[in-house]
mmCIF file of C-alpha atoms in Angstrom:
data_model
loop_
_atom_site.group_PDB
_atom_site.id
_atom_site.type_symbol
_atom_site.label_atom_id
_atom_site.label_comp_id
_atom_site.label_asym_id
_atom_site.label_seq_id
_atom_site.Cartn_x
_atom_site.Cartn_y
_atom_site.Cartn_z
ATOM 1 C CA LYS A 26 0.000 0.000 0.000
ATOM 2 C CA GLY A 27 2.905 2.290 0.679
ATOM 3 C CA GLU A 28 4.342 1.679 -2.778
ATOM 4 C CA ILE A 29 0.962 2.387 -4.387
ATOM 5 C CA ALA A 30 0.649 5.686 -2.523
ATOM 6 C CA ARG A 31 4.169 6.753 -3.496
ATOM 7 C CA LEU A 32 3.315 6.173 -7.158
ATOM 8 C CA SER A 33 0.431 8.653 -7.020
ATOM 9 C CA ARG A 34 2.138 11.449 -8.972
ATOM 10 C CA SER A 35 3.933 9.222 -11.444
ATOM 11 C CA SER A 36 2.836 8.240 -14.931
ATOM 12 C CA ALA A 37 5.319 5.358 -15.109
ATOM 13 C CA THR A 38 4.160 2.030 -16.497
ATOM 14 C CA VAL A 39 3.506 -0.534 -13.765
ATOM 15 C CA LEU A 40 3.659 -4.331 -14.120
ATOM 16 C CA ILE A 41 1.635 -6.078 -11.408
ATOM 17 C CA GLY A 42 2.459 -9.712 -10.739
ATOM 18 C CA GLY A 43 0.897 -12.308 -8.497
ATOM 19 C CA GLU A 44 -1.068 -15.520 -8.419
ATOM 20 C CA SER A 45 -4.551 -15.730 -9.869
ATOM 21 C CA GLY A 46 -7.100 -14.338 -7.436
ATOM 22 C CA SER A 47 -4.567 -12.453 -5.314
ATOM 23 C CA GLY A 48 -5.998 -8.992 -6.031
ATOM 24 C CA LYS A 49 -4.002 -7.606 -8.955
ATOM 25 C CA GLU A 50 -6.972 -5.753 -10.434
ATOM 26 C CA VAL A 51 -7.723 -4.194 -7.044
ATOM 27 C CA VAL A 52 -4.120 -2.955 -6.928
ATOM 28 C CA ALA A 53 -4.409 -1.515 -10.441
ATOM 29 C CA ARG A 54 -7.590 0.342 -9.546
ATOM 30 C CA ALA A 55 -5.948 1.716 -6.403
ATOM 31 C CA VAL A 56 -2.963 2.988 -8.407
ATOM 32 C CA HIS A 57 -5.388 4.875 -10.659
ATOM 33 C CA ASP A 58 -7.682 6.134 -7.887
ATOM 34 C CA LEU A 59 -4.775 7.577 -5.886
ATOM 35 C CA SER A 60 -3.135 9.175 -8.931
ATOM 36 C CA VAL A 61 -3.512 12.611 -10.472
ATOM 37 C CA ARG A 62 -5.518 10.861 -13.212
ATOM 38 C CA ALA A 63 -8.231 9.702 -10.807
ATOM 39 C CA GLU A 64 -10.918 11.880 -12.414
ATOM 40 C CA ARG A 65 -10.019 10.714 -15.908
ATOM 41 C CA PRO A 66 -11.046 7.432 -17.610
ATOM 42 C CA TYR A 67 -9.998 4.052 -16.224
ATOM 43 C CA VAL A 68 -10.310 1.442 -18.981
ATOM 44 C CA VAL A 69 -9.793 -2.313 -18.529
ATOM 45 C CA PHE A 70 -8.731 -4.590 -21.391
ATOM 46 C CA ASN A 71 -8.467 -8.313 -20.665
ATOM 47 C CA CYS A 72 -5.978 -9.855 -23.083
ATOM 48 C CA ALA A 73 -7.243 -13.363 -22.324
ATOM 49 C CA SER A 74 -10.825 -12.729 -23.427
ATOM 50 C CA VAL A 75 -10.419 -11.177 -26.886
ATOM 51 C CA PRO A 76 -10.388 -13.235 -30.116
ATOM 52 C CA ARG A 77 -7.021 -12.962 -31.863
ATOM 53 C CA ASP A 78 -8.487 -11.420 -35.009
ATOM 54 C CA LEU A 79 -10.092 -8.590 -33.011
ATOM 55 C CA PHE A 80 -7.092 -7.592 -30.900
ATOM 56 C CA GLU A 81 -5.816 -4.814 -33.145
ATOM 57 C CA SER A 82 -9.159 -3.121 -33.726
ATOM 58 C CA GLN A 83 -10.146 -3.319 -30.042
ATOM 59 C CA LEU A 84 -6.815 -1.920 -28.872
ATOM 60 C CA PHE A 85 -6.182 0.730 -31.511
ATOM 61 C CA GLY A 86 -9.621 1.351 -32.978
ATOM 62 C CA HIS A 87 -10.745 1.344 -36.582
ATOM 63 C CA LYS A 88 -12.460 3.425 -39.226
ATOM 64 C CA ARG A 89 -15.718 2.355 -40.778
ATOM 65 C CA GLY A 90 -15.068 0.053 -43.736
ATOM 66 C CA SER A 91 -11.444 -0.661 -42.799
ATOM 67 C CA PHE A 92 -12.230 -4.393 -42.735
ATOM 68 C CA THR A 93 -15.190 -6.689 -43.261
ATOM 69 C CA GLY A 94 -17.660 -6.111 -40.455
ATOM 70 C CA ALA A 95 -16.394 -2.620 -39.535
ATOM 71 C CA LEU A 96 -19.795 -0.956 -39.815
ATOM 72 C CA SER A 97 -18.896 2.114 -37.762
ATOM 73 C CA ASP A 98 -15.898 3.955 -36.355
ATOM 74 C CA SER A 99 -14.421 2.647 -33.107
ATOM 75 C CA LEU A 100 -12.048 4.519 -30.792
ATOM 76 C CA GLY A 101 -10.380 1.426 -29.362
ATOM 77 C CA VAL A 102 -9.524 1.089 -25.694
ATOM 78 C CA ILE A 103 -6.274 3.073 -25.885
ATOM 79 C CA ARG A 104 -7.932 6.202 -27.243
ATOM 80 C CA ALA A 105 -10.882 5.662 -24.886
ATOM 81 C CA ALA A 106 -8.399 5.923 -22.002
ATOM 82 C CA ASP A 107 -6.834 9.175 -23.283
ATOM 83 C CA GLY A 108 -5.926 11.351 -20.299
ATOM 84 C CA GLY A 109 -6.422 8.476 -17.905
ATOM 85 C CA THR A 110 -5.282 4.909 -17.278
ATOM 86 C CA LEU A 111 -5.381 1.727 -19.365
ATOM 87 C CA PHE A 112 -5.223 -1.529 -17.413
ATOM 88 C CA LEU A 113 -4.021 -4.448 -19.553
ATOM 89 C CA ASP A 114 -5.053 -7.505 -17.580
ATOM 90 C CA GLU A 115 -3.498 -10.912 -18.339
ATOM 91 C CA ILE A 116 -0.793 -9.273 -20.465
ATOM 92 C CA GLY A 117 0.968 -12.638 -20.721
ATOM 93 C CA GLU A 118 -1.816 -13.755 -23.082
ATOM 94 C CA LEU A 119 -1.091 -10.998 -25.622
ATOM 95 C CA PRO A 120 -0.510 -12.642 -29.029
ATOM 96 C CA LEU A 121 3.092 -12.464 -30.208
ATOM 97 C CA GLU A 122 2.117 -10.726 -33.449
ATOM 98 C CA MET A 123 0.460 -7.872 -31.494
ATOM 99 C CA GLN A 124 3.410 -7.240 -29.230
ATOM 100 C CA PRO A 125 5.467 -5.006 -31.624
ATOM 101 C CA LYS A 126 2.417 -2.775 -32.148
ATOM 102 C CA LEU A 127 1.845 -2.389 -28.417
ATOM 103 C CA LEU A 128 5.548 -1.666 -27.956
ATOM 104 C CA ARG A 129 5.396 1.091 -30.579
ATOM 105 C CA PHE A 130 2.488 2.712 -28.742
ATOM 106 C CA LEU A 131 4.300 2.509 -25.387
ATOM 107 C CA GLU A 132 7.453 4.070 -26.836
ATOM 108 C CA ASN A 133 5.846 6.828 -28.920
ATOM 109 C CA SER A 134 2.450 7.452 -27.275
ATOM 110 C CA GLU A 135 0.932 7.178 -30.739
ATOM 111 C CA VAL A 136 -1.966 5.080 -31.981
ATOM 112 C CA PHE A 137 -2.331 3.866 -35.548
ATOM 113 C CA THR A 138 -6.067 3.423 -36.018
ATOM 114 C CA LEU A 139 -6.983 0.803 -38.618
ATOM 115 C CA GLY A 140 -7.984 2.576 -41.811
ATOM 116 C CA GLU A 141 -6.136 5.830 -41.035
ATOM 117 C CA GLN A 142 -2.819 6.951 -42.523
ATOM 118 C CA LYS A 143 -1.565 9.139 -39.702
ATOM 119 C CA PRO A 144 -1.020 8.248 -36.047
ATOM 120 C CA ARG A 145 -2.872 9.970 -33.217
ATOM 121 C CA ARG A 146 -1.053 11.095 -30.086
ATOM 122 C CA VAL A 147 -2.541 10.007 -26.780
ATOM 123 C CA ASP A 148 -1.758 10.567 -23.108
ATOM 124 C CA VAL A 149 -2.345 7.225 -21.389
ATOM 125 C CA ARG A 150 -0.784 5.641 -18.341
ATOM 126 C CA VAL A 151 -0.475 1.881 -18.761
ATOM 127 C CA LEU A 152 -0.819 -0.647 -15.964
ATOM 128 C CA ALA A 153 -0.428 -4.336 -16.796
ATOM 129 C CA ALA A 154 -0.953 -7.483 -14.776
ATOM 130 C CA THR A 155 -0.151 -11.156 -15.172
ATOM 131 C CA HIS A 156 -0.029 -14.380 -13.181
ATOM 132 C CA ARG A 157 2.436 -15.780 -15.726
ATOM 133 C CA ASP A 158 6.217 -15.910 -15.363
ATOM 134 C CA LEU A 159 7.085 -13.387 -18.085
ATOM 135 C CA ASP A 160 10.811 -14.020 -17.629
ATOM 136 C CA GLN A 161 10.224 -17.629 -18.622
ATOM 137 C CA GLN A 162 7.967 -16.596 -21.501
ATOM 138 C CA VAL A 163 10.747 -14.341 -22.794
ATOM 139 C CA ARG A 164 13.215 -17.242 -22.612
ATOM 140 C CA ASP A 165 10.721 -19.473 -24.417
ATOM 141 C CA GLY A 166 10.258 -16.909 -27.191
ATOM 142 C CA ARG A 167 6.580 -16.345 -26.369
ATOM 143 C CA PHE A 168 6.977 -12.767 -25.108
ATOM 144 C CA ARG A 169 9.189 -10.077 -26.587
ATOM 145 C CA GLU A 170 12.078 -9.049 -24.359
ATOM 146 C CA ASP A 171 11.888 -5.383 -25.414
ATOM 147 C CA LEU A 172 8.177 -5.227 -24.580
ATOM 148 C CA TYR A 173 8.775 -6.938 -21.243
ATOM 149 C CA TYR A 174 11.326 -4.330 -20.192
ATOM 150 C CA ARG A 175 9.091 -1.508 -21.438
ATOM 151 C CA LEU A 176 6.227 -2.790 -19.297
ATOM 152 C CA ASN A 177 8.351 -3.640 -16.263
ATOM 153 C CA VAL A 178 9.319 -0.061 -15.395
ATOM 154 C CA VAL A 179 7.786 -0.311 -11.922
ATOM 155 C CA PRO A 180 7.202 -3.916 -10.783
ATOM 156 C CA LEU A 181 4.617 -4.532 -8.046
ATOM 157 C CA TRP A 182 4.173 -8.007 -6.569
ATOM 158 C CA VAL A 183 0.900 -8.942 -4.859
ATOM 159 C CA PRO A 184 1.643 -11.691 -2.310
ATOM 160 C CA PRO A 185 -0.662 -14.731 -2.150
ATOM 161 C CA LEU A 186 -3.152 -14.721 0.702
ATOM 162 C CA ARG A 187 -1.332 -17.547 2.499
ATOM 163 C CA ASP A 188 1.652 -15.185 2.933
ATOM 164 C CA ARG A 189 -0.429 -12.384 4.454
ATOM 165 C CA LYS A 190 -2.477 -14.219 7.045
ATOM 166 C CA GLU A 191 -3.033 -10.986 8.981
ATOM 167 C CA ASP A 192 -5.274 -9.859 6.111
ATOM 168 C CA ILE A 193 -7.578 -12.884 6.106
ATOM 169 C CA VAL A 194 -9.960 -11.946 8.905
ATOM 170 C CA ALA A 195 -10.014 -8.274 7.940
ATOM 171 C CA LEU A 196 -10.902 -9.185 4.339
ATOM 172 C CA ALA A 197 -13.516 -11.676 5.536
ATOM 173 C CA ARG A 198 -15.258 -8.969 7.572
ATOM 174 C CA VAL A 199 -15.221 -6.607 4.597
ATOM 175 C CA PHE A 200 -16.807 -9.282 2.403
ATOM 176 C CA ILE A 201 -19.405 -10.118 5.088
ATOM 177 C CA ALA A 202 -20.470 -6.466 5.235
ATOM 178 C CA ARG A 203 -20.494 -6.180 1.451
ATOM 179 C CA LEU A 204 -22.260 -9.463 0.646
ATOM 180 C CA THR A 205 -24.904 -9.689 3.362
ATOM 181 C CA PRO A 206 -28.270 -9.244 1.602
ATOM 182 C CA ASP A 207 -30.004 -5.885 1.965
ATOM 183 C CA GLY A 208 -32.212 -5.726 5.013
ATOM 184 C CA ALA A 209 -30.357 -8.474 6.886
ATOM 185 C CA ALA A 210 -28.203 -7.825 9.942
ATOM 186 C CA VAL A 211 -24.493 -8.177 9.234
ATOM 187 C CA PRO A 212 -23.259 -11.220 11.186
ATOM 188 C CA ALA A 213 -20.099 -11.366 13.261
ATOM 189 C CA LEU A 214 -17.371 -14.015 13.031
ATOM 190 C CA GLY A 215 -17.205 -16.583 15.798
ATOM 191 C CA ALA A 216 -13.870 -17.611 17.299
ATOM 192 C CA ASP A 217 -14.043 -21.047 15.640
ATOM 193 C CA ALA A 218 -14.719 -19.421 12.241
ATOM 194 C CA VAL A 219 -11.714 -17.129 12.698
ATOM 195 C CA GLN A 220 -9.544 -20.141 13.526
ATOM 196 C CA THR A 221 -10.804 -22.019 10.451
ATOM 197 C CA LEU A 222 -10.153 -19.039 8.173
ATOM 198 C CA LYS A 223 -6.598 -18.659 9.474
ATOM 199 C CA ALA A 224 -5.845 -22.376 9.150
ATOM 200 C CA HIS A 225 -6.981 -22.713 5.518
ATOM 201 C CA ALA A 226 -4.295 -22.614 2.792
ATOM 202 C CA TRP A 227 -6.346 -20.470 0.345
ATOM 203 C CA PRO A 228 -5.088 -21.854 -2.970
ATOM 204 C CA GLY A 229 -7.615 -19.598 -4.722
ATOM 205 C CA ASN A 230 -6.414 -16.543 -2.773
ATOM 206 C CA VAL A 231 -8.734 -13.592 -2.133
ATOM 207 C CA ARG A 232 -11.167 -14.763 -4.809
ATOM 208 C CA GLU A 233 -11.649 -18.037 -2.916
ATOM 209 C CA LEU A 234 -12.138 -16.172 0.379
ATOM 210 C CA ARG A 235 -14.832 -14.018 -1.198
ATOM 211 C CA ASN A 236 -16.611 -17.119 -2.490
ATOM 212 C CA VAL A 237 -16.524 -18.721 0.967
ATOM 213 C CA ILE A 238 -18.104 -15.665 2.570
ATOM 214 C CA GLU A 239 -20.685 -15.279 -0.190
ATOM 215 C CA ARG A 240 -21.659 -18.923 0.303
ATOM 216 C CA ALA A 241 -21.893 -18.475 4.078
ATOM 217 C CA VAL A 242 -24.385 -15.594 3.823
ATOM 218 C CA ALA A 243 -26.364 -17.119 0.945
ATOM 219 C CA TYR A 244 -28.386 -19.443 3.183
ATOM 220 C CA ALA A 245 -31.384 -18.046 5.055
ATOM 221 C CA PRO A 246 -31.802 -17.338 7.832
ATOM 222 C CA ILE A 247 -28.410 -15.682 8.271
ATOM 223 C CA PRO A 248 -27.136 -16.300 11.826
ATOM 224 C CA GLN A 249 -26.014 -13.444 14.037
ATOM 225 C CA LEU A 250 -22.717 -15.264 14.521
ATOM 226 C CA LEU A 251 -20.971 -17.174 11.744
ATOM 227 C CA HIS A 252 -19.372 -20.372 13.010
ATOM 228 C CA ALA A 253 -16.891 -22.680 11.268
ATOM 229 C CA HIS A 254 -19.618 -24.958 9.922
ATOM 230 C CA HIS A 255 -21.313 -21.997 8.205
ATOM 231 C CA LEU A 256 -18.179 -21.451 6.099
ATOM 232 C CA ARG A 257 -18.460 -24.914 4.535
ATOM 233 C CA ILE A 258 -14.719 -25.138 3.900
ATOM 234 C CA ALA A 259 -13.777 -28.648 2.846
ATOM 235 C CA PRO A 260 -10.976 -30.160 4.935
ATOM 236 C CA ALA A 261 -7.557 -30.226 3.246
#
């Protein structure tokens, strides 16, 4: 949290690493919300969820008629984030053929929209996240070394939940307050539930913890005190 706060006035590119479910997107949002760009757009682009043939048009935009199916102009996510922050989630899934084009944008702050002859200048801060080992992907030839170093200006590592056990109960209470249905009293955590939460290994990290709490408050009536059996955590 201290590192995030100290980055508030910077526009440096940040590469956020950590296991799946550890909270990388929460970190990215915090970097934006604490920055001087907080009132400007925050745009998320998940590299793992876009078909390969649509990557370029979704990132850089296109003009109407620039390819079959381009029925109208599209800004693309980079131009949509102009003045603000672009969060590239799952950057390790970026197709190899798209990587030189992203690198050119990062180096020149220019976007070549499909169907246009001249680039457009943009002012975008880029945050990227991955659960992959990008060093290994570079060695395997699946991720460009020059792009990796351009993204890895400021590395931030989000520890897995098992390495920050002091956060478990605090996060559980936040999720209880957030996920208790409207109109129901927010339950407290019993001592046995606290012990169970602390003893669990949390292979799914914060995402798994949220699911456990959501499951615990899904059954009516919701008890005033959540005990270990309400959490329904399967024994290891």
